[in-house]
XYZ file of C-alpha atoms in Angstrom:
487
model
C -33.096 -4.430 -20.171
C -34.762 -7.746 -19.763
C -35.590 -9.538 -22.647
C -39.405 -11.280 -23.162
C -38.097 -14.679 -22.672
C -36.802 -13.877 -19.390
C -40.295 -12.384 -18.545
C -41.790 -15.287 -19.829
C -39.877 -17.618 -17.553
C -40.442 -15.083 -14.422
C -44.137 -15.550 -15.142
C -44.170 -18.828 -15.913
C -41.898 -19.262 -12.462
C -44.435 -16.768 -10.959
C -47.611 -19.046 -12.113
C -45.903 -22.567 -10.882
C -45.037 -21.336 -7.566
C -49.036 -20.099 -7.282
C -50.082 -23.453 -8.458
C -47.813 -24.887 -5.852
C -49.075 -23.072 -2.927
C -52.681 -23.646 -4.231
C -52.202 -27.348 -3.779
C -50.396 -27.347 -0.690
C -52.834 -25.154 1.010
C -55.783 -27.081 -0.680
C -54.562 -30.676 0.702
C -53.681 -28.366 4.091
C -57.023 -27.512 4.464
C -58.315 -30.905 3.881
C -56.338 -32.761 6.780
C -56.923 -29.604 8.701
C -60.314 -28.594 9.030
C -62.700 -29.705 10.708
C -66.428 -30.954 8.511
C -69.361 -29.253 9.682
C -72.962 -29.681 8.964
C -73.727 -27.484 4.804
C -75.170 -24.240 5.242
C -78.590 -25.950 4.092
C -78.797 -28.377 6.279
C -78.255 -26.271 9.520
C -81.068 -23.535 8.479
C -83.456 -23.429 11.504
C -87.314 -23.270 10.286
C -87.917 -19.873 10.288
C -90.926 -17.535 9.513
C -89.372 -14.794 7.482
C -91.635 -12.090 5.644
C -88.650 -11.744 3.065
C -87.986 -14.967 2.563
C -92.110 -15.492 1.821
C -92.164 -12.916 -0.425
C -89.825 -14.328 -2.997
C -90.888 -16.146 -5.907
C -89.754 -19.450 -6.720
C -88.041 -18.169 -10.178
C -85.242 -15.763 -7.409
C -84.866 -18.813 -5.418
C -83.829 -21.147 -8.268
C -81.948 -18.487 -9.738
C -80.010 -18.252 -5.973
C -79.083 -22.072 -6.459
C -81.795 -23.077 -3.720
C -84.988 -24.613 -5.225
C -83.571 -27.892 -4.093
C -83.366 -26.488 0.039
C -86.011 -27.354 2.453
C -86.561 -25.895 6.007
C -85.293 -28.022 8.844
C -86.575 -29.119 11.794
C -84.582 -29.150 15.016
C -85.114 -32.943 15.001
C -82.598 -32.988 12.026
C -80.019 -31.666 14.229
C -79.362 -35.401 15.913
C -77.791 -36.108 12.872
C -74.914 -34.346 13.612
C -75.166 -33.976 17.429
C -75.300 -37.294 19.036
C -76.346 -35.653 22.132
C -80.042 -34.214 22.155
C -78.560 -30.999 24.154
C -75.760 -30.224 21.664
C -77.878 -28.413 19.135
C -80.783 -26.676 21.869
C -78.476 -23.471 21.879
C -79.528 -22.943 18.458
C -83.007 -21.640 20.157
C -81.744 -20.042 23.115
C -78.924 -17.424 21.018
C -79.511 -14.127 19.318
C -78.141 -11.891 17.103
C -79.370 -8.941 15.047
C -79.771 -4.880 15.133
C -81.386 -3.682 18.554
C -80.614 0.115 18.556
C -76.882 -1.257 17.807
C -75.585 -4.840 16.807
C -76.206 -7.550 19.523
C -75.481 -11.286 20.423
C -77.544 -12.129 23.236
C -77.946 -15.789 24.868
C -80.468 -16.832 27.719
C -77.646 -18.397 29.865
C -73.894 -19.856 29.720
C -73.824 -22.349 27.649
C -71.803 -25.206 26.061
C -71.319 -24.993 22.753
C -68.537 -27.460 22.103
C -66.227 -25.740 20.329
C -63.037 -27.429 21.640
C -62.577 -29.306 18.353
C -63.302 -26.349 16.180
C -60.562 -25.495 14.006
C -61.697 -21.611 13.899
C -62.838 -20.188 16.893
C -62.481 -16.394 18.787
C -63.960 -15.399 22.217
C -64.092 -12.312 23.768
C -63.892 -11.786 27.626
C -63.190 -8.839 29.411
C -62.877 -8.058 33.220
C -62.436 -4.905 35.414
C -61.225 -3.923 38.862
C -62.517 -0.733 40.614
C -60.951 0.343 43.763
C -60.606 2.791 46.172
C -57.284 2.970 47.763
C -56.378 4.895 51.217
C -52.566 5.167 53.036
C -51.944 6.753 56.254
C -48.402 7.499 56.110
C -46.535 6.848 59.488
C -42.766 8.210 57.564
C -41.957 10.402 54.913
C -44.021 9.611 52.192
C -47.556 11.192 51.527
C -51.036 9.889 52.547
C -53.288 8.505 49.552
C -56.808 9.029 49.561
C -58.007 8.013 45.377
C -60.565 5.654 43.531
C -58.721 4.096 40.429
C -59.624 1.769 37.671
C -56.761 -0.494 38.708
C -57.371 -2.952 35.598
C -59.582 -2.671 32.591
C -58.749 -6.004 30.597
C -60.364 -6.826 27.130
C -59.092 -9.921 26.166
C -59.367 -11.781 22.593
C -58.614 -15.965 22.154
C -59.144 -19.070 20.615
C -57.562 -21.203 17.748
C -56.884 -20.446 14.273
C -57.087 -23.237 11.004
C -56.784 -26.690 13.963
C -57.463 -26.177 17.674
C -53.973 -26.784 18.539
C -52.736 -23.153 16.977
C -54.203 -20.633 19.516
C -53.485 -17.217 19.732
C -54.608 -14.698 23.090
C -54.539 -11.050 22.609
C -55.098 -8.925 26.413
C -55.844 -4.907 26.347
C -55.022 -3.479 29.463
C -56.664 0.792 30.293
C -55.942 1.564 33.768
C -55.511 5.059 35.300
C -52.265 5.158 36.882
C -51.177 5.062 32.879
C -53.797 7.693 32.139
C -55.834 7.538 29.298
C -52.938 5.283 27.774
C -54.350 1.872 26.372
C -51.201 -0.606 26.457
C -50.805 -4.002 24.679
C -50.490 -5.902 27.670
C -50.288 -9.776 26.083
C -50.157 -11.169 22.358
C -48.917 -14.840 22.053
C -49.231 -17.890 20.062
C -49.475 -21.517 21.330
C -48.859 -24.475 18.819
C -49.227 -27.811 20.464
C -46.857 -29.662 18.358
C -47.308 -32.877 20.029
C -50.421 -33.434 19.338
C -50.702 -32.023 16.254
C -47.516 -33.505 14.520
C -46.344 -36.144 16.451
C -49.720 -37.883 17.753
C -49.344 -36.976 21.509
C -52.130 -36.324 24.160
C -52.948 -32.903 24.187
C -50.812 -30.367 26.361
C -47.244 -33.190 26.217
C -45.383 -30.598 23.724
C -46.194 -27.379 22.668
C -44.573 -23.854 21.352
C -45.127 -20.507 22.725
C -43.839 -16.889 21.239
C -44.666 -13.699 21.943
C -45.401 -10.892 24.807
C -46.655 -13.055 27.733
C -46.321 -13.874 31.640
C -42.434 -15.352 31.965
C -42.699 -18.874 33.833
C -41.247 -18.595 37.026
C -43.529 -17.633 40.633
C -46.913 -18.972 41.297
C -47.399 -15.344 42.196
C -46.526 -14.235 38.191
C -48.614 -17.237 36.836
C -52.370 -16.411 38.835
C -54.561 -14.449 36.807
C -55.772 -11.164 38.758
C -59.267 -12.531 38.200
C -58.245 -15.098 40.973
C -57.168 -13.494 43.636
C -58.289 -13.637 47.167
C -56.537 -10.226 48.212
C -57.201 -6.839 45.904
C -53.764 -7.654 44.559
C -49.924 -9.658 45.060
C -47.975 -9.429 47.895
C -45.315 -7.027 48.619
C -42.613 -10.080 48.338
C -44.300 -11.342 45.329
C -43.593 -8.223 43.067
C -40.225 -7.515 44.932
C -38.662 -10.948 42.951
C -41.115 -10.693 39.913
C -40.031 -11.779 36.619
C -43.112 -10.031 34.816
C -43.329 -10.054 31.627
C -41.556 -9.879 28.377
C -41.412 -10.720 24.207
C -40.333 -14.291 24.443
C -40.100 -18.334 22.803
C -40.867 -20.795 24.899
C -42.027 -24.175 25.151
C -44.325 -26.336 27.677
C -45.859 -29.641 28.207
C -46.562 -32.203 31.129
C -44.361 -34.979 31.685
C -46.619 -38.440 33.232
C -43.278 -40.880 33.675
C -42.854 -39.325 37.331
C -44.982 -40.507 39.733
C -47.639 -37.592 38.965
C -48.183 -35.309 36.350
C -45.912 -32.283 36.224
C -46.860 -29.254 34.038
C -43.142 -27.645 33.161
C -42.905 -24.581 30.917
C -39.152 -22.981 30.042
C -38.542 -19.310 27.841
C -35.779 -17.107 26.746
C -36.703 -13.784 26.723
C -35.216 -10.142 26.255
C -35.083 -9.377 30.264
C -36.588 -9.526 33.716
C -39.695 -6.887 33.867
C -39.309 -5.746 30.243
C -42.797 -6.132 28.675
C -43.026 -2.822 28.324
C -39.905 -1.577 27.071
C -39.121 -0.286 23.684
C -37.159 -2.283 21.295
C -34.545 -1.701 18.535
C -32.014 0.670 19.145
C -33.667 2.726 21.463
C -31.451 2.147 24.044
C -33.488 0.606 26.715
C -32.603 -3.482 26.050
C -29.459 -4.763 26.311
C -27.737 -7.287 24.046
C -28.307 -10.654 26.696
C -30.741 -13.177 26.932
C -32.422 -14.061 30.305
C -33.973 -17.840 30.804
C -36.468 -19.290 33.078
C -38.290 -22.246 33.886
C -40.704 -23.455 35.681
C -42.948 -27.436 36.821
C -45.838 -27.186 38.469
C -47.697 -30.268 39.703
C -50.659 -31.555 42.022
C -49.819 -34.127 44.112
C -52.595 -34.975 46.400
C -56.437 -34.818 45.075
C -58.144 -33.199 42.276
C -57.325 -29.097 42.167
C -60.735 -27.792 40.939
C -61.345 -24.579 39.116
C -60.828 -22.251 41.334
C -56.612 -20.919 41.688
C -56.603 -20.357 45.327
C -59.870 -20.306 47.072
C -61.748 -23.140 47.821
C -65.129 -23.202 45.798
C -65.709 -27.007 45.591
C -65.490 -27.128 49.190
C -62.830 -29.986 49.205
C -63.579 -32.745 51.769
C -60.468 -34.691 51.065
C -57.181 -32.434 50.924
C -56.108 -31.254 47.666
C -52.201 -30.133 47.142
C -50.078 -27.820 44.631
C -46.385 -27.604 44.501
C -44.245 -25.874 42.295
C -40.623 -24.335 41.647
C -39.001 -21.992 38.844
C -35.840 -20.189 38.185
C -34.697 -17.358 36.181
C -31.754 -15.784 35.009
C -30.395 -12.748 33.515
C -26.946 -11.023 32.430
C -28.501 -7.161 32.854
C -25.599 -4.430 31.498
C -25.941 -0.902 31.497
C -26.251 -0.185 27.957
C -30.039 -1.569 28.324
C -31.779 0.697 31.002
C -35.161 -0.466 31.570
C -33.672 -3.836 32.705
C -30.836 -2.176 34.778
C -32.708 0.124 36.581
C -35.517 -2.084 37.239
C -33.828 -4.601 40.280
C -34.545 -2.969 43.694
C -33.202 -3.532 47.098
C -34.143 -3.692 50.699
C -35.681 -2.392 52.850
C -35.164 1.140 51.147
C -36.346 0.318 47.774
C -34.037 2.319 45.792
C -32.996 0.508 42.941
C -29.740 -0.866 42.698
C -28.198 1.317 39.838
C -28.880 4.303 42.058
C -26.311 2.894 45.225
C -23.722 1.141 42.755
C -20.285 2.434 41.636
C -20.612 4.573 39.227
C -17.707 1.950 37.078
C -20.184 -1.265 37.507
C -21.606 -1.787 34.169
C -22.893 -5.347 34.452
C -23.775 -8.229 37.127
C -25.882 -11.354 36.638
C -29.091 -12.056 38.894
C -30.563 -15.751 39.551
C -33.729 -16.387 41.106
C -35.244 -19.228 42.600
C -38.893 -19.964 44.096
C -40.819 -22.840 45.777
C -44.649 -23.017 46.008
C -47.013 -25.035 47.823
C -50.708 -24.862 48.159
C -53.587 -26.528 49.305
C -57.403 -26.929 49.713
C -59.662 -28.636 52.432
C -63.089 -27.998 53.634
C -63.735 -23.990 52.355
C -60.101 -23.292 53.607
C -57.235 -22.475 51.487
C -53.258 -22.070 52.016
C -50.552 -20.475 49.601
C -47.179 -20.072 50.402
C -44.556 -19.214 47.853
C -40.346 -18.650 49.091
C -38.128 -16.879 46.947
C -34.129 -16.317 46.761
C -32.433 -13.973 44.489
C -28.382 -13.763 44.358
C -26.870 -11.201 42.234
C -22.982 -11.223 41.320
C -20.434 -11.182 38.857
C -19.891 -7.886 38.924
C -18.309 -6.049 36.364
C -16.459 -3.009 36.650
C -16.102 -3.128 40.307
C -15.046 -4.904 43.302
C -18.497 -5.769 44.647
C -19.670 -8.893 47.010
C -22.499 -11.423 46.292
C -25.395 -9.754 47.208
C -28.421 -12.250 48.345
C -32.140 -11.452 49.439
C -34.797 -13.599 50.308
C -38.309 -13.796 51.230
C -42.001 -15.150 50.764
C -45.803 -14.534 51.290
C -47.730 -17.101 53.160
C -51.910 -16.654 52.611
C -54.869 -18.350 54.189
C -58.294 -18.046 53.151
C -61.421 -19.446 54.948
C -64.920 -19.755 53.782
C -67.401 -18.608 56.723
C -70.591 -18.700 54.163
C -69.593 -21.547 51.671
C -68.741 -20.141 48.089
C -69.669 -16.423 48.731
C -67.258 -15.202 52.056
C -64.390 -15.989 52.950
C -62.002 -14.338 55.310
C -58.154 -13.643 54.660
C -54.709 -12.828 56.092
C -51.357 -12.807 54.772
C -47.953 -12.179 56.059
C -45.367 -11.201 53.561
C -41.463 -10.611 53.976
C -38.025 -9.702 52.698
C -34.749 -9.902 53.771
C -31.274 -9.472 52.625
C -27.839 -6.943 52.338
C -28.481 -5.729 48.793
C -29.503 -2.690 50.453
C -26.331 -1.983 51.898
C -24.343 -3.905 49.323
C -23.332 -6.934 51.253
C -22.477 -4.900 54.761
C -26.110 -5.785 56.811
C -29.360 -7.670 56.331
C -32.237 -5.454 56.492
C -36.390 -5.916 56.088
C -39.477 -5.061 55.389
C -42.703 -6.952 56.726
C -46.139 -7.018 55.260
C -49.550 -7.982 57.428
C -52.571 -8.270 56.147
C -56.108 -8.811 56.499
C -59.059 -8.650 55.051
C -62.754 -10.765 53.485
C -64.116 -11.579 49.679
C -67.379 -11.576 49.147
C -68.116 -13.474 45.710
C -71.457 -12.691 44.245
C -70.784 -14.653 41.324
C -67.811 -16.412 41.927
C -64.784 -14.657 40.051
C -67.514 -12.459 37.943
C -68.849 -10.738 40.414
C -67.204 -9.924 43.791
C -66.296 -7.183 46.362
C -63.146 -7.027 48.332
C -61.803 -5.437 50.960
C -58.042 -5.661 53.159
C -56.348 -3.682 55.544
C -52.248 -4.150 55.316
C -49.473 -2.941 57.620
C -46.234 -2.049 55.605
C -43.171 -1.554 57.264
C -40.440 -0.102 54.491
C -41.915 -1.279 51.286
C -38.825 -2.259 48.766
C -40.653 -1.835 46.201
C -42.553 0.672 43.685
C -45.956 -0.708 42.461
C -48.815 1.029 40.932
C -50.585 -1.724 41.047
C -50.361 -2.742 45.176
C -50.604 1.024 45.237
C -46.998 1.126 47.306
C -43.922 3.191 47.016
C -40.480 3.347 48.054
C -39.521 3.180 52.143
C -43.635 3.116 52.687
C -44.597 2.719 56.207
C -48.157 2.688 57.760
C -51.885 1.263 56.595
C -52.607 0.891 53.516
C -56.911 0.340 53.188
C -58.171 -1.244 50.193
C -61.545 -1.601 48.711
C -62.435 -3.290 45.220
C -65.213 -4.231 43.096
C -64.249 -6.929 40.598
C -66.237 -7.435 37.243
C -66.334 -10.323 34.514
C -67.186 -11.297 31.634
């Protein structure tokens, strides 16, 4: 049994350590926050029954006899710029048969420099999907709620700690509702060391692994109803990973760069622990990004600004993985061509390992309503372990053009996508499959609002996506038709 002194000193330890973190987070909170305008001195003149019905005795006894309404006018203390503090009239908020925050239009509200800040966005993707079947696999003939994203950001105690949290509901999962991303950004450069914004940061959690253009483009931006066949055949996806990121300027341009380790290729989704389905390796990846030639604009892929000089992208990444069999989403995840069987399925039964490296090269550019994307990719697996098996190496790419025909709001599209490589017979023959597409985007509002529509011609798909609505050895047309909603 303890005696009192030694409670004593536990306390006293107990009350020290308190005191301790009281300062720290005190002088914390100092150098990190950011001053805004007192409560009392951002009140908006109002004309408030309740607030006319108190007496002057409740008001002093609230602390506020001293508190005067203020004019707008006041506001240009704070705001330099006459426009900064007009939203103030055109938001609001209250009980209208339910809760509500309501604004006239978008607006700016200049909360880049606010230490504590959320947003909410969300986004949808309604489609109706047909296949006539030319081989052995069924005809499809379904409307599907391909993506139903609710997504939660912005920064937390300084603008350089961010956080993004994406829900995903879509019904090829059912009624399941899946965390699809939750990461953390800290832009330690800036924040510790005194760098521009964006030069050094850190990155942890479930999120997008850096490697293809393809990977990186929000499905917001695309021109197509979804990624190319090639695209998701050498997708990374995503996975629980660190990471870091930041732009280099000592080249002669800017290059963005971003580099993780990670638990696998395509293993966001997989259980952790010792459930069986990771394995005990690492995988890597990197990738730079850069724009060599003119000033990108907002818009990923098509051409909004309507670019009457030539703008240019270009961009590489590589990943790597050591995938053993003890981990099984990872090892029966890597397919092969053209049959797209996976490769566990056609292996020795004795192979219990082998490493896979992939590479990719981007380029992309804008010019008058016209738009170009063409991403290559090479994947080599080997060192296999358990069995004498050769080097097996595929390779392919999707090339994309979109033109506007009515400047912002149509634009026409076609895309040719391919893959080719022995993994399918394990190093005997190349074989491939072909994609051909085409198809139009009519933006309504931009990315917020838009309908699309494609016809593709798939010849052996290697893959099996939900999500491009393809399965394994698919051949024939594939008709898509999607309605695209923002917020």
């Amino acid at each position: 049994m303890k005696s009192s002194f030694a409670y004593q000193r536990i306390r006293w330890t107990i009350a020290l350590g308190l005191a301790a973190l009281g300062g720290w987070f005190s002088t914390s909170s100092a150098q990190e926050f950011v001053p805004l305008p007192a409560l009392a001195e951002t009140v908006q003149e109002v004309s408030d029954p309740l607030t006319a019905q108190q007496t002057s005795t409740q008001i002093e006894s609230l602390g506020l006899s001293d508190v005067s309404d203020v004019s707008l006018a006041s506001y240009s203390d704070y705001y330099p710029n006459s426009g900064d503090y007009q939203w103030f009239t055109q938001v609001r908020c209250g009980y209208d048969n339910g809760f509500v925050l309501a604004s006239e239009r978008d607006l700016d509200l200049g909360d880049d420099e606010f230490p504590f800040v959320m947003r909410l966005n969300g986004w949808g993707q309604l489609r109706h999907t047909t296949f006539e079947s030319e081989g052995a696999n069924p005809n499809q003939n379904q409307f599907q709620l391909k993506r139903a994203r609710i997504v939660f950001s912005g920064s937390a105690f300084t603008p350089d700690f961010e956080y993004f949290v994406q829900l995903d509901g879509r019904s090829s999962s059912g009624d399941n509702l899946r965390l699809l991303d939750y990461y953390m950004t800290y832009d330690v450069g800036h924040h510790r060391l005194g760098y521009e914004k964006g030069t050094l940061g850190f990155k942890t959690g479930k999120y997008k692994i850096p490697f293809s253009l393809a990977r990186y483009l929000s499905g917001r931006e695309f021109e197509f109803t979804d990624r190319s066949m090639a695209s998701m055949y050498f997708d990374a996806n995503r996975s629980l990973a660190w990471g870091l990121y930041g732009t280099v300027d000592g080249l002669i341009i800017p290059w963005h760069w971003e580099t993780a380790i990670f638990n696998g290729l395509v293993t966001g989704g997989a259980e952790t622990g010792s459930s069986g389905q990771l394995d005990d390796n690492f995988a890597y990846s990197a990738r730079a990004m850069a724009y060599p030639i003119g000033e990108w604009g907002y818009g990923e892929l098509a051409d909004f600004e309507w670019h009457e000089t030539l703008a240019t992208r270009v961009g590489a990444g590589w990943a790597n993985s050591a995938i053993n069999k003890s981990g099984s989403t990872e090892f029966d995840s890597s397919r092969v061509v053209d049959s797209g069987q996976t490769l566990a399925s056609i292996l020795p039964a004795n192979i219990d390992q082998y490493t896979v490296n992939l590479y990719s090269i981007n380029h992309s550019c804008k010019w008058r309503g016209w738009s170009q994307t063409f991403e290559y990719y090479f994947r080599n697996i080997n060192d296999f372990e358990g069995g004498a098996i050769p080097d097996l190496f595929d390779h392919g790419f999707w090339f994309q053009l979109g033109k506007f025909i009515v400047p912002g709001k149509l634009e026409l599209l076609s895309r040719w996508s391919r893959v080719d490589g022995n993994s399918g017979t394990l190093g005997v023959a190349n074989q491939s499959s072909e994609e051909i597409a085409g198809g139009f985007a009519w933006y309504i509002r931009e990315q917020n609002a838009k309908l699309t529509a494609d016809a593709t011609y798939i010849n052996g798909a290697p893959i099996d996506s939900a999500s491009l609505d393809m399965s394994p050895g698919d051949i024939g047309w594939l008709f898509r038709s999607q309605i695209q909603f923002a917020f």
